[in-house]
């Protein structure tokens, strides 16, 4: 009986210390604080990003912290698994070509972190310039995985993914996955840095090393499956 009482006291003390610690945490380290996409990332950033899966309004609020105009896309029902929920025009800081696509808010939030924390630093490090525009191959496409006639729906079916084919730098150079992934030069190092860094923000990252279907693009999504290939 005395031993059980001591355990209860110890657990109570630990709970009290944890509560006091949470009360005095700075906002950037407080897991309860909203995600700030303009703040320097830390261990809490990934947790808060994942939490947006069940907090769509918190996702929109996070996008608003960037100061960029947010253009919401109306929800759209579908009886074949291609519904659109909580989507926005991608608020990219660099130009998207051929046009600005829409994607789920979670993809948009992950993309902004990828841009600022991975893409631009990698471009400066490996290529001595920054990315001016990104060429994408679309976000929403009502289809199954790998365009199969049967099977589960692709994350593209609900605009929860984006495919990236290449980049144009501010100095005019173009870098594409089809030309440069196996080139062995600075462009290849840049593209591999993007693949590796994207895995920190997106749930699934697939590229040319995954299979022939991805030889010319990266696939980034915020679906339930974790992959970095």
JSON list of C-alpha atoms in Angstrom, two decimals:
[
{"chain": "A", "resi": 1, "resn": "UNK", "atom": "CA", "xyz": [0.00, 0.00, 0.00]},
{"chain": "A", "resi": 2, "resn": "UNK", "atom": "CA", "xyz": [2.79, 2.42, 0.94]},
{"chain": "A", "resi": 3, "resn": "UNK", "atom": "CA", "xyz": [4.64, 1.55, -2.26]},
{"chain": "A", "resi": 4, "resn": "UNK", "atom": "CA", "xyz": [1.58, 2.28, -4.39]},
{"chain": "A", "resi": 5, "resn": "UNK", "atom": "CA", "xyz": [1.14, 5.59, -2.58]},
{"chain": "A", "resi": 6, "resn": "UNK", "atom": "CA", "xyz": [4.77, 6.54, -3.33]},
{"chain": "A", "resi": 7, "resn": "UNK", "atom": "CA", "xyz": [4.22, 5.74, -7.01]},
{"chain": "A", "resi": 8, "resn": "UNK", "atom": "CA", "xyz": [1.12, 7.93, -7.07]},
{"chain": "A", "resi": 9, "resn": "UNK", "atom": "CA", "xyz": [3.02, 10.78, -5.46]},
{"chain": "A", "resi": 10, "resn": "UNK", "atom": "CA", "xyz": [5.88, 10.41, -7.95]},
{"chain": "A", "resi": 11, "resn": "UNK", "atom": "CA", "xyz": [3.49, 10.39, -10.91]},
{"chain": "A", "resi": 12, "resn": "UNK", "atom": "CA", "xyz": [1.73, 13.44, -9.51]},
{"chain": "A", "resi": 13, "resn": "UNK", "atom": "CA", "xyz": [5.03, 15.28, -9.20]},
{"chain": "A", "resi": 14, "resn": "UNK", "atom": "CA", "xyz": [6.01, 14.38, -12.75]},
{"chain": "A", "resi": 15, "resn": "UNK", "atom": "CA", "xyz": [2.64, 15.53, -14.07]},
{"chain": "A", "resi": 16, "resn": "UNK", "atom": "CA", "xyz": [2.98, 18.79, -12.16]},
{"chain": "A", "resi": 17, "resn": "UNK", "atom": "CA", "xyz": [6.48, 19.39, -13.48]},
{"chain": "A", "resi": 18, "resn": "UNK", "atom": "CA", "xyz": [5.29, 18.66, -17.02]},
{"chain": "A", "resi": 19, "resn": "UNK", "atom": "CA", "xyz": [2.41, 21.11, -16.65]},
{"chain": "A", "resi": 20, "resn": "UNK", "atom": "CA", "xyz": [4.73, 23.80, -15.32]},
{"chain": "A", "resi": 21, "resn": "UNK", "atom": "CA", "xyz": [7.18, 23.14, -18.14]},
{"chain": "A", "resi": 22, "resn": "UNK", "atom": "CA", "xyz": [4.48, 23.51, -20.79]},
{"chain": "A", "resi": 23, "resn": "UNK", "atom": "CA", "xyz": [3.32, 26.77, -19.22]},
{"chain": "A", "resi": 24, "resn": "UNK", "atom": "CA", "xyz": [6.76, 28.31, -19.56]},
{"chain": "A", "resi": 25, "resn": "UNK", "atom": "CA", "xyz": [7.82, 26.92, -22.95]},
{"chain": "A", "resi": 26, "resn": "UNK", "atom": "CA", "xyz": [8.57, 29.54, -25.62]},
{"chain": "A", "resi": 27, "resn": "UNK", "atom": "CA", "xyz": [5.91, 29.44, -28.39]},
{"chain": "A", "resi": 28, "resn": "UNK", "atom": "CA", "xyz": [8.27, 27.91, -30.95]},
{"chain": "A", "resi": 29, "resn": "UNK", "atom": "CA", "xyz": [8.83, 24.88, -28.68]},
{"chain": "A", "resi": 30, "resn": "UNK", "atom": "CA", "xyz": [5.27, 24.60, -27.37]},
{"chain": "A", "resi": 31, "resn": "UNK", "atom": "CA", "xyz": [3.50, 21.69, -29.12]},
{"chain": "A", "resi": 32, "resn": "UNK", "atom": "CA", "xyz": [0.15, 23.40, -28.43]},
{"chain": "A", "resi": 33, "resn": "UNK", "atom": "CA", "xyz": [1.13, 26.60, -30.25]},
{"chain": "A", "resi": 34, "resn": "UNK", "atom": "CA", "xyz": [-0.04, 27.10, -33.87]},
{"chain": "A", "resi": 35, "resn": "UNK", "atom": "CA", "xyz": [2.32, 26.31, -36.71]},
{"chain": "A", "resi": 36, "resn": "UNK", "atom": "CA", "xyz": [4.23, 29.39, -37.87]},
{"chain": "A", "resi": 37, "resn": "UNK", "atom": "CA", "xyz": [5.53, 28.81, -41.39]},
{"chain": "A", "resi": 38, "resn": "UNK", "atom": "CA", "xyz": [7.78, 31.87, -41.17]},
{"chain": "A", "resi": 39, "resn": "UNK", "atom": "CA", "xyz": [9.63, 30.73, -38.04]},
{"chain": "A", "resi": 40, "resn": "UNK", "atom": "CA", "xyz": [12.87, 28.75, -38.03]},
{"chain": "A", "resi": 41, "resn": "UNK", "atom": "CA", "xyz": [11.87, 25.04, -37.94]},
{"chain": "A", "resi": 42, "resn": "UNK", "atom": "CA", "xyz": [12.61, 22.81, -34.96]},
{"chain": "A", "resi": 43, "resn": "UNK", "atom": "CA", "xyz": [11.53, 19.42, -33.65]},
{"chain": "A", "resi": 44, "resn": "UNK", "atom": "CA", "xyz": [7.99, 20.70, -33.10]},
{"chain": "A", "resi": 45, "resn": "UNK", "atom": "CA", "xyz": [7.51, 21.85, -36.70]},
{"chain": "A", "resi": 46, "resn": "UNK", "atom": "CA", "xyz": [7.07, 18.38, -38.16]},
{"chain": "A", "resi": 47, "resn": "UNK", "atom": "CA", "xyz": [4.65, 17.44, -35.37]},
{"chain": "A", "resi": 48, "resn": "UNK", "atom": "CA", "xyz": [2.54, 20.53, -36.02]},
{"chain": "A", "resi": 49, "resn": "UNK", "atom": "CA", "xyz": [2.61, 19.90, -39.77]},
{"chain": "A", "resi": 50, "resn": "UNK", "atom": "CA", "xyz": [1.32, 16.35, -39.30]},
{"chain": "A", "resi": 51, "resn": "UNK", "atom": "CA", "xyz": [-1.39, 17.62, -36.96]},
{"chain": "A", "resi": 52, "resn": "UNK", "atom": "CA", "xyz": [-2.87, 19.71, -39.78]},
{"chain": "A", "resi": 53, "resn": "UNK", "atom": "CA", "xyz": [-4.35, 16.48, -41.19]},
{"chain": "A", "resi": 54, "resn": "UNK", "atom": "CA", "xyz": [-7.14, 16.79, -38.61]},
{"chain": "A", "resi": 55, "resn": "UNK", "atom": "CA", "xyz": [-7.06, 20.58, -38.20]},
{"chain": "A", "resi": 56, "resn": "UNK", "atom": "CA", "xyz": [-7.87, 22.13, -41.60]},
{"chain": "A", "resi": 57, "resn": "UNK", "atom": "CA", "xyz": [-8.67, 25.57, -40.18]},
{"chain": "A", "resi": 58, "resn": "UNK", "atom": "CA", "xyz": [-5.32, 25.57, -38.38]},
{"chain": "A", "resi": 59, "resn": "UNK", "atom": "CA", "xyz": [-3.72, 24.87, -41.75]},
{"chain": "A", "resi": 60, "resn": "UNK", "atom": "CA", "xyz": [-5.36, 27.89, -43.34]},
{"chain": "A", "resi": 61, "resn": "UNK", "atom": "CA", "xyz": [-4.28, 29.99, -40.35]},
{"chain": "A", "resi": 62, "resn": "UNK", "atom": "CA", "xyz": [-0.70, 28.76, -40.78]},
{"chain": "A", "resi": 63, "resn": "UNK", "atom": "CA", "xyz": [-0.70, 29.84, -44.43]},
{"chain": "A", "resi": 64, "resn": "UNK", "atom": "CA", "xyz": [-1.94, 33.27, -43.39]},
{"chain": "A", "resi": 65, "resn": "UNK", "atom": "CA", "xyz": [1.14, 33.71, -41.17]},
{"chain": "A", "resi": 66, "resn": "UNK", "atom": "CA", "xyz": [3.22, 33.98, -44.35]},
{"chain": "A", "resi": 67, "resn": "UNK", "atom": "CA", "xyz": [1.52, 37.21, -45.38]},
{"chain": "A", "resi": 68, "resn": "UNK", "atom": "CA", "xyz": [0.78, 35.84, -48.85]},
{"chain": "A", "resi": 69, "resn": "UNK", "atom": "CA", "xyz": [-2.76, 36.06, -50.26]},
{"chain": "A", "resi": 70, "resn": "UNK", "atom": "CA", "xyz": [-4.56, 32.76, -49.78]},
{"chain": "A", "resi": 71, "resn": "UNK", "atom": "CA", "xyz": [-7.00, 31.65, -52.47]},
{"chain": "A", "resi": 72, "resn": "UNK", "atom": "CA", "xyz": [-9.23, 28.85, -51.24]},
{"chain": "A", "resi": 73, "resn": "UNK", "atom": "CA", "xyz": [-10.74, 26.31, -53.61]},
{"chain": "A", "resi": 74, "resn": "UNK", "atom": "CA", "xyz": [-14.38, 25.33, -52.97]},
{"chain": "A", "resi": 75, "resn": "UNK", "atom": "CA", "xyz": [-14.85, 21.81, -51.64]},
{"chain": "A", "resi": 76, "resn": "UNK", "atom": "CA", "xyz": [-16.06, 19.35, -54.24]},
{"chain": "A", "resi": 77, "resn": "UNK", "atom": "CA", "xyz": [-17.87, 16.07, -53.64]},
{"chain": "A", "resi": 78, "resn": "UNK", "atom": "CA", "xyz": [-17.19, 12.91, -55.60]},
{"chain": "A", "resi": 79, "resn": "UNK", "atom": "CA", "xyz": [-18.78, 9.49, -55.59]},
{"chain": "A", "resi": 80, "resn": "UNK", "atom": "CA", "xyz": [-15.70, 7.92, -57.19]},
{"chain": "A", "resi": 81, "resn": "UNK", "atom": "CA", "xyz": [-13.04, 8.92, -54.64]},
{"chain": "A", "resi": 82, "resn": "UNK", "atom": "CA", "xyz": [-11.89, 12.17, -56.22]},
{"chain": "A", "resi": 83, "resn": "UNK", "atom": "CA", "xyz": [-13.32, 14.71, -53.77]},
{"chain": "A", "resi": 84, "resn": "UNK", "atom": "CA", "xyz": [-11.56, 18.00, -53.08]},
{"chain": "A", "resi": 85, "resn": "UNK", "atom": "CA", "xyz": [-11.36, 19.16, -49.47]},
{"chain": "A", "resi": 86, "resn": "UNK", "atom": "CA", "xyz": [-9.56, 22.12, -47.86]},
{"chain": "A", "resi": 87, "resn": "UNK", "atom": "CA", "xyz": [-7.61, 23.09, -50.98]},
{"chain": "A", "resi": 88, "resn": "UNK", "atom": "CA", "xyz": [-5.85, 26.32, -51.96]},
{"chain": "A", "resi": 89, "resn": "UNK", "atom": "CA", "xyz": [-3.93, 27.77, -54.86]},
{"chain": "A", "resi": 90, "resn": "UNK", "atom": "CA", "xyz": [-0.33, 26.99, -54.03]},
{"chain": "A", "resi": 91, "resn": "UNK", "atom": "CA", "xyz": [1.08, 30.13, -52.35]},
{"chain": "A", "resi": 92, "resn": "UNK", "atom": "CA", "xyz": [4.60, 29.56, -53.65]},
{"chain": "A", "resi": 93, "resn": "UNK", "atom": "CA", "xyz": [7.26, 32.22, -53.18]},
{"chain": "A", "resi": 94, "resn": "UNK", "atom": "CA", "xyz": [8.68, 31.33, -56.60]},
{"chain": "A", "resi": 95, "resn": "UNK", "atom": "CA", "xyz": [6.73, 31.25, -59.85]},
{"chain": "A", "resi": 96, "resn": "UNK", "atom": "CA", "xyz": [5.00, 27.99, -60.76]},
{"chain": "A", "resi": 97, "resn": "UNK", "atom": "CA", "xyz": [4.83, 27.04, -64.43]},
{"chain": "A", "resi": 98, "resn": "UNK", "atom": "CA", "xyz": [2.89, 26.48, -66.58]},
{"chain": "A", "resi": 99, "resn": "UNK", "atom": "CA", "xyz": [0.35, 27.90, -64.09]},
{"chain": "A", "resi": 100, "resn": "UNK", "atom": "CA", "xyz": [-0.26, 27.99, -60.35]},
{"chain": "A", "resi": 101, "resn": "UNK", "atom": "CA", "xyz": [-1.96, 24.72, -59.36]},
{"chain": "A", "resi": 102, "resn": "UNK", "atom": "CA", "xyz": [-4.25, 24.06, -56.43]},
{"chain": "A", "resi": 103, "resn": "UNK", "atom": "CA", "xyz": [-3.57, 21.43, -53.80]},
{"chain": "A", "resi": 104, "resn": "UNK", "atom": "CA", "xyz": [-4.67, 20.51, -50.32]},
{"chain": "A", "resi": 105, "resn": "UNK", "atom": "CA", "xyz": [-3.72, 23.00, -47.65]},
{"chain": "A", "resi": 106, "resn": "UNK", "atom": "CA", "xyz": [-1.33, 20.43, -46.14]},
{"chain": "A", "resi": 107, "resn": "UNK", "atom": "CA", "xyz": [0.56, 20.12, -49.43]},
{"chain": "A", "resi": 108, "resn": "UNK", "atom": "CA", "xyz": [0.74, 23.91, -49.61]},
{"chain": "A", "resi": 109, "resn": "UNK", "atom": "CA", "xyz": [2.14, 24.17, -46.08]},
{"chain": "A", "resi": 110, "resn": "UNK", "atom": "CA", "xyz": [4.71, 21.45, -46.73]},
{"chain": "A", "resi": 111, "resn": "UNK", "atom": "CA", "xyz": [5.67, 23.10, -50.02]},
{"chain": "A", "resi": 112, "resn": "UNK", "atom": "CA", "xyz": [6.38, 26.44, -48.35]},
{"chain": "A", "resi": 113, "resn": "UNK", "atom": "CA", "xyz": [8.66, 24.75, -45.82]},
{"chain": "A", "resi": 114, "resn": "UNK", "atom": "CA", "xyz": [10.35, 22.82, -48.63]},
{"chain": "A", "resi": 115, "resn": "UNK", "atom": "CA", "xyz": [10.93, 26.02, -50.61]},
{"chain": "A", "resi": 116, "resn": "UNK", "atom": "CA", "xyz": [12.45, 28.03, -47.78]},
{"chain": "A", "resi": 117, "resn": "UNK", "atom": "CA", "xyz": [14.27, 25.30, -45.87]},
{"chain": "A", "resi": 118, "resn": "UNK", "atom": "CA", "xyz": [15.40, 22.96, -48.67]},
{"chain": "A", "resi": 119, "resn": "UNK", "atom": "CA", "xyz": [15.08, 24.23, -52.23]},
{"chain": "A", "resi": 120, "resn": "UNK", "atom": "CA", "xyz": [16.58, 27.71, -52.03]},
{"chain": "A", "resi": 121, "resn": "UNK", "atom": "CA", "xyz": [19.43, 26.76, -49.65]},
{"chain": "A", "resi": 122, "resn": "UNK", "atom": "CA", "xyz": [20.31, 23.80, -51.90]},
{"chain": "A", "resi": 123, "resn": "UNK", "atom": "CA", "xyz": [20.26, 26.02, -55.00]},
{"chain": "A", "resi": 124, "resn": "UNK", "atom": "CA", "xyz": [22.61, 28.53, -53.37]},
{"chain": "A", "resi": 125, "resn": "UNK", "atom": "CA", "xyz": [24.94, 25.80, -52.12]},
{"chain": "A", "resi": 126, "resn": "UNK", "atom": "CA", "xyz": [25.20, 23.67, -55.25]},
{"chain": "A", "resi": 127, "resn": "UNK", "atom": "CA", "xyz": [24.44, 26.09, -58.07]},
{"chain": "A", "resi": 128, "resn": "UNK", "atom": "CA", "xyz": [25.38, 29.52, -56.75]},
{"chain": "A", "resi": 129, "resn": "UNK", "atom": "CA", "xyz": [21.96, 30.94, -57.59]},
{"chain": "A", "resi": 130, "resn": "UNK", "atom": "CA", "xyz": [18.35, 30.75, -56.43]},
{"chain": "A", "resi": 131, "resn": "UNK", "atom": "CA", "xyz": [15.32, 29.17, -58.04]},
{"chain": "A", "resi": 132, "resn": "UNK", "atom": "CA", "xyz": [13.14, 31.67, -59.91]},
{"chain": "A", "resi": 133, "resn": "UNK", "atom": "CA", "xyz": [10.44, 29.27, -61.10]},
{"chain": "A", "resi": 134, "resn": "UNK", "atom": "CA", "xyz": [9.41, 25.66, -60.67]},
{"chain": "A", "resi": 135, "resn": "UNK", "atom": "CA", "xyz": [7.91, 23.55, -63.46]},
{"chain": "A", "resi": 136, "resn": "UNK", "atom": "CA", "xyz": [5.25, 21.19, -62.20]},
{"chain": "A", "resi": 137, "resn": "UNK", "atom": "CA", "xyz": [3.31, 18.40, -63.90]},
{"chain": "A", "resi": 138, "resn": "UNK", "atom": "CA", "xyz": [0.08, 18.88, -61.99]},
{"chain": "A", "resi": 139, "resn": "UNK", "atom": "CA", "xyz": [-1.55, 18.19, -58.66]},
{"chain": "A", "resi": 140, "resn": "UNK", "atom": "CA", "xyz": [-5.10, 16.94, -59.21]},
{"chain": "A", "resi": 141, "resn": "UNK", "atom": "CA", "xyz": [-5.89, 14.01, -61.47]},
{"chain": "A", "resi": 142, "resn": "UNK", "atom": "CA", "xyz": [-8.79, 11.65, -60.80]},
{"chain": "A", "resi": 143, "resn": "UNK", "atom": "CA", "xyz": [-6.97, 8.34, -61.26]},
{"chain": "A", "resi": 144, "resn": "UNK", "atom": "CA", "xyz": [-5.55, 5.30, -59.52]},
{"chain": "A", "resi": 145, "resn": "UNK", "atom": "CA", "xyz": [-1.94, 4.79, -58.49]},
{"chain": "A", "resi": 146, "resn": "UNK", "atom": "CA", "xyz": [0.30, 4.41, -61.56]},
{"chain": "A", "resi": 147, "resn": "UNK", "atom": "CA", "xyz": [-2.73, 5.01, -63.80]},
{"chain": "A", "resi": 148, "resn": "UNK", "atom": "CA", "xyz": [-3.82, 1.43, -63.14]},
{"chain": "A", "resi": 149, "resn": "UNK", "atom": "CA", "xyz": [-7.32, 0.38, -64.16]},
{"chain": "A", "resi": 150, "resn": "UNK", "atom": "CA", "xyz": [-7.85, -1.08, -60.68]},
{"chain": "A", "resi": 151, "resn": "UNK", "atom": "CA", "xyz": [-6.53, -0.49, -57.21]},
{"chain": "A", "resi": 152, "resn": "UNK", "atom": "CA", "xyz": [-6.41, 2.38, -54.76]},
{"chain": "A", "resi": 153, "resn": "UNK", "atom": "CA", "xyz": [-6.73, 5.99, -55.71]},
{"chain": "A", "resi": 154, "resn": "UNK", "atom": "CA", "xyz": [-3.60, 8.08, -56.17]},
{"chain": "A", "resi": 155, "resn": "UNK", "atom": "CA", "xyz": [-3.06, 11.02, -53.84]},
{"chain": "A", "resi": 156, "resn": "UNK", "atom": "CA", "xyz": [-3.41, 13.07, -57.02]},
{"chain": "A", "resi": 157, "resn": "UNK", "atom": "CA", "xyz": [-7.08, 12.09, -57.12]},
{"chain": "A", "resi": 158, "resn": "UNK", "atom": "CA", "xyz": [-7.75, 14.47, -54.23]},
{"chain": "A", "resi": 159, "resn": "UNK", "atom": "CA", "xyz": [-5.05, 17.07, -55.05]},
{"chain": "A", "resi": 160, "resn": "UNK", "atom": "CA", "xyz": [-2.98, 15.82, -52.12]},
{"chain": "A", "resi": 161, "resn": "UNK", "atom": "CA", "xyz": [0.19, 15.55, -54.24]},
{"chain": "A", "resi": 162, "resn": "UNK", "atom": "CA", "xyz": [2.33, 17.52, -56.64]},
{"chain": "A", "resi": 163, "resn": "UNK", "atom": "CA", "xyz": [4.76, 16.37, -59.36]},
{"chain": "A", "resi": 164, "resn": "UNK", "atom": "CA", "xyz": [7.84, 18.49, -60.06]},
{"chain": "A", "resi": 165, "resn": "UNK", "atom": "CA", "xyz": [9.81, 18.20, -63.32]},
{"chain": "A", "resi": 166, "resn": "UNK", "atom": "CA", "xyz": [12.39, 20.99, -63.16]},
{"chain": "A", "resi": 167, "resn": "UNK", "atom": "CA", "xyz": [13.57, 24.42, -62.11]},
{"chain": "A", "resi": 168, "resn": "UNK", "atom": "CA", "xyz": [14.69, 27.67, -63.71]},
{"chain": "A", "resi": 169, "resn": "UNK", "atom": "CA", "xyz": [17.34, 29.62, -61.80]},
{"chain": "A", "resi": 170, "resn": "UNK", "atom": "CA", "xyz": [17.54, 33.38, -61.46]},
{"chain": "A", "resi": 171, "resn": "UNK", "atom": "CA", "xyz": [20.59, 33.37, -63.73]},
{"chain": "A", "resi": 172, "resn": "UNK", "atom": "CA", "xyz": [18.58, 31.68, -66.49]},
{"chain": "A", "resi": 173, "resn": "UNK", "atom": "CA", "xyz": [19.89, 28.12, -66.18]},
{"chain": "A", "resi": 174, "resn": "UNK", "atom": "CA", "xyz": [17.40, 25.26, -66.30]},
{"chain": "A", "resi": 175, "resn": "UNK", "atom": "CA", "xyz": [17.67, 22.09, -64.25]},
{"chain": "A", "resi": 176, "resn": "UNK", "atom": "CA", "xyz": [15.43, 19.13, -65.05]},
{"chain": "A", "resi": 177, "resn": "UNK", "atom": "CA", "xyz": [15.24, 15.67, -63.58]},
{"chain": "A", "resi": 178, "resn": "UNK", "atom": "CA", "xyz": [15.22, 14.04, -67.00]},
{"chain": "A", "resi": 179, "resn": "UNK", "atom": "CA", "xyz": [18.49, 15.70, -68.08]},
{"chain": "A", "resi": 180, "resn": "UNK", "atom": "CA", "xyz": [20.40, 16.14, -64.85]},
{"chain": "A", "resi": 181, "resn": "UNK", "atom": "CA", "xyz": [19.51, 13.40, -62.35]},
{"chain": "A", "resi": 182, "resn": "UNK", "atom": "CA", "xyz": [22.30, 11.15, -63.63]},
{"chain": "A", "resi": 183, "resn": "UNK", "atom": "CA", "xyz": [24.59, 13.90, -64.92]},
{"chain": "A", "resi": 184, "resn": "UNK", "atom": "CA", "xyz": [27.01, 13.59, -62.03]},
{"chain": "A", "resi": 185, "resn": "UNK", "atom": "CA", "xyz": [27.48, 17.37, -61.77]},
{"chain": "A", "resi": 186, "resn": "UNK", "atom": "CA", "xyz": [26.33, 20.14, -59.50]},
{"chain": "A", "resi": 187, "resn": "UNK", "atom": "CA", "xyz": [22.82, 19.88, -60.92]},
{"chain": "A", "resi": 188, "resn": "UNK", "atom": "CA", "xyz": [22.61, 16.23, -59.88]},
{"chain": "A", "resi": 189, "resn": "UNK", "atom": "CA", "xyz": [23.83, 17.10, -56.38]},
{"chain": "A", "resi": 190, "resn": "UNK", "atom": "CA", "xyz": [21.18, 19.82, -56.20]},
{"chain": "A", "resi": 191, "resn": "UNK", "atom": "CA", "xyz": [18.40, 17.43, -57.24]},
{"chain": "A", "resi": 192, "resn": "UNK", "atom": "CA", "xyz": [19.47, 14.80, -54.72]},
{"chain": "A", "resi": 193, "resn": "UNK", "atom": "CA", "xyz": [19.56, 17.42, -51.98]},
{"chain": "A", "resi": 194, "resn": "UNK", "atom": "CA", "xyz": [15.98, 18.29, -52.90]},
{"chain": "A", "resi": 195, "resn": "UNK", "atom": "CA", "xyz": [14.89, 14.66, -52.77]},
{"chain": "A", "resi": 196, "resn": "UNK", "atom": "CA", "xyz": [16.52, 14.09, -49.39]},
{"chain": "A", "resi": 197, "resn": "UNK", "atom": "CA", "xyz": [15.33, 17.37, -47.91]},
{"chain": "A", "resi": 198, "resn": "UNK", "atom": "CA", "xyz": [11.76, 16.96, -49.14]},
{"chain": "A", "resi": 199, "resn": "UNK", "atom": "CA", "xyz": [11.49, 13.79, -47.09]},
{"chain": "A", "resi": 200, "resn": "UNK", "atom": "CA", "xyz": [11.56, 15.95, -43.97]},
{"chain": "A", "resi": 201, "resn": "UNK", "atom": "CA", "xyz": [8.34, 17.74, -44.92]},
{"chain": "A", "resi": 202, "resn": "UNK", "atom": "CA", "xyz": [6.28, 15.53, -47.24]},
{"chain": "A", "resi": 203, "resn": "UNK", "atom": "CA", "xyz": [4.91, 12.14, -46.27]},
{"chain": "A", "resi": 204, "resn": "UNK", "atom": "CA", "xyz": [5.94, 10.48, -49.53]},
{"chain": "A", "resi": 205, "resn": "UNK", "atom": "CA", "xyz": [8.76, 11.51, -51.84]},
{"chain": "A", "resi": 206, "resn": "UNK", "atom": "CA", "xyz": [9.41, 9.50, -55.02]},
{"chain": "A", "resi": 207, "resn": "UNK", "atom": "CA", "xyz": [11.96, 10.23, -57.73]},
{"chain": "A", "resi": 208, "resn": "UNK", "atom": "CA", "xyz": [13.98, 8.65, -60.54]},
{"chain": "A", "resi": 209, "resn": "UNK", "atom": "CA", "xyz": [15.56, 6.10, -58.20]},
{"chain": "A", "resi": 210, "resn": "UNK", "atom": "CA", "xyz": [12.11, 4.73, -57.38]},
{"chain": "A", "resi": 211, "resn": "UNK", "atom": "CA", "xyz": [11.03, 3.50, -60.80]},
{"chain": "A", "resi": 212, "resn": "UNK", "atom": "CA", "xyz": [10.99, 4.36, -64.50]},
{"chain": "A", "resi": 213, "resn": "UNK", "atom": "CA", "xyz": [7.61, 6.09, -64.19]},
{"chain": "A", "resi": 214, "resn": "UNK", "atom": "CA", "xyz": [9.33, 8.77, -62.07]},
{"chain": "A", "resi": 215, "resn": "UNK", "atom": "CA", "xyz": [12.42, 9.17, -64.24]},
{"chain": "A", "resi": 216, "resn": "UNK", "atom": "CA", "xyz": [11.46, 12.75, -65.15]},
{"chain": "A", "resi": 217, "resn": "UNK", "atom": "CA", "xyz": [9.86, 14.10, -61.97]},
{"chain": "A", "resi": 218, "resn": "UNK", "atom": "CA", "xyz": [9.58, 14.14, -58.21]},
{"chain": "A", "resi": 219, "resn": "UNK", "atom": "CA", "xyz": [6.31, 13.07, -56.63]},
{"chain": "A", "resi": 220, "resn": "UNK", "atom": "CA", "xyz": [5.55, 14.76, -53.29]},
{"chain": "A", "resi": 221, "resn": "UNK", "atom": "CA", "xyz": [2.41, 13.96, -51.32]},
{"chain": "A", "resi": 222, "resn": "UNK", "atom": "CA", "xyz": [0.84, 14.23, -47.87]},
{"chain": "A", "resi": 223, "resn": "UNK", "atom": "CA", "xyz": [-0.94, 10.88, -47.87]},
{"chain": "A", "resi": 224, "resn": "UNK", "atom": "CA", "xyz": [-1.01, 8.23, -45.13]},
{"chain": "A", "resi": 225, "resn": "UNK", "atom": "CA", "xyz": [1.99, 6.26, -46.42]},
{"chain": "A", "resi": 226, "resn": "UNK", "atom": "CA", "xyz": [5.57, 7.16, -45.58]},
{"chain": "A", "resi": 227, "resn": "UNK", "atom": "CA", "xyz": [8.18, 6.79, -48.36]},
{"chain": "A", "resi": 228, "resn": "UNK", "atom": "CA", "xyz": [11.48, 8.43, -49.24]},
{"chain": "A", "resi": 229, "resn": "UNK", "atom": "CA", "xyz": [12.85, 6.92, -52.46]}
]
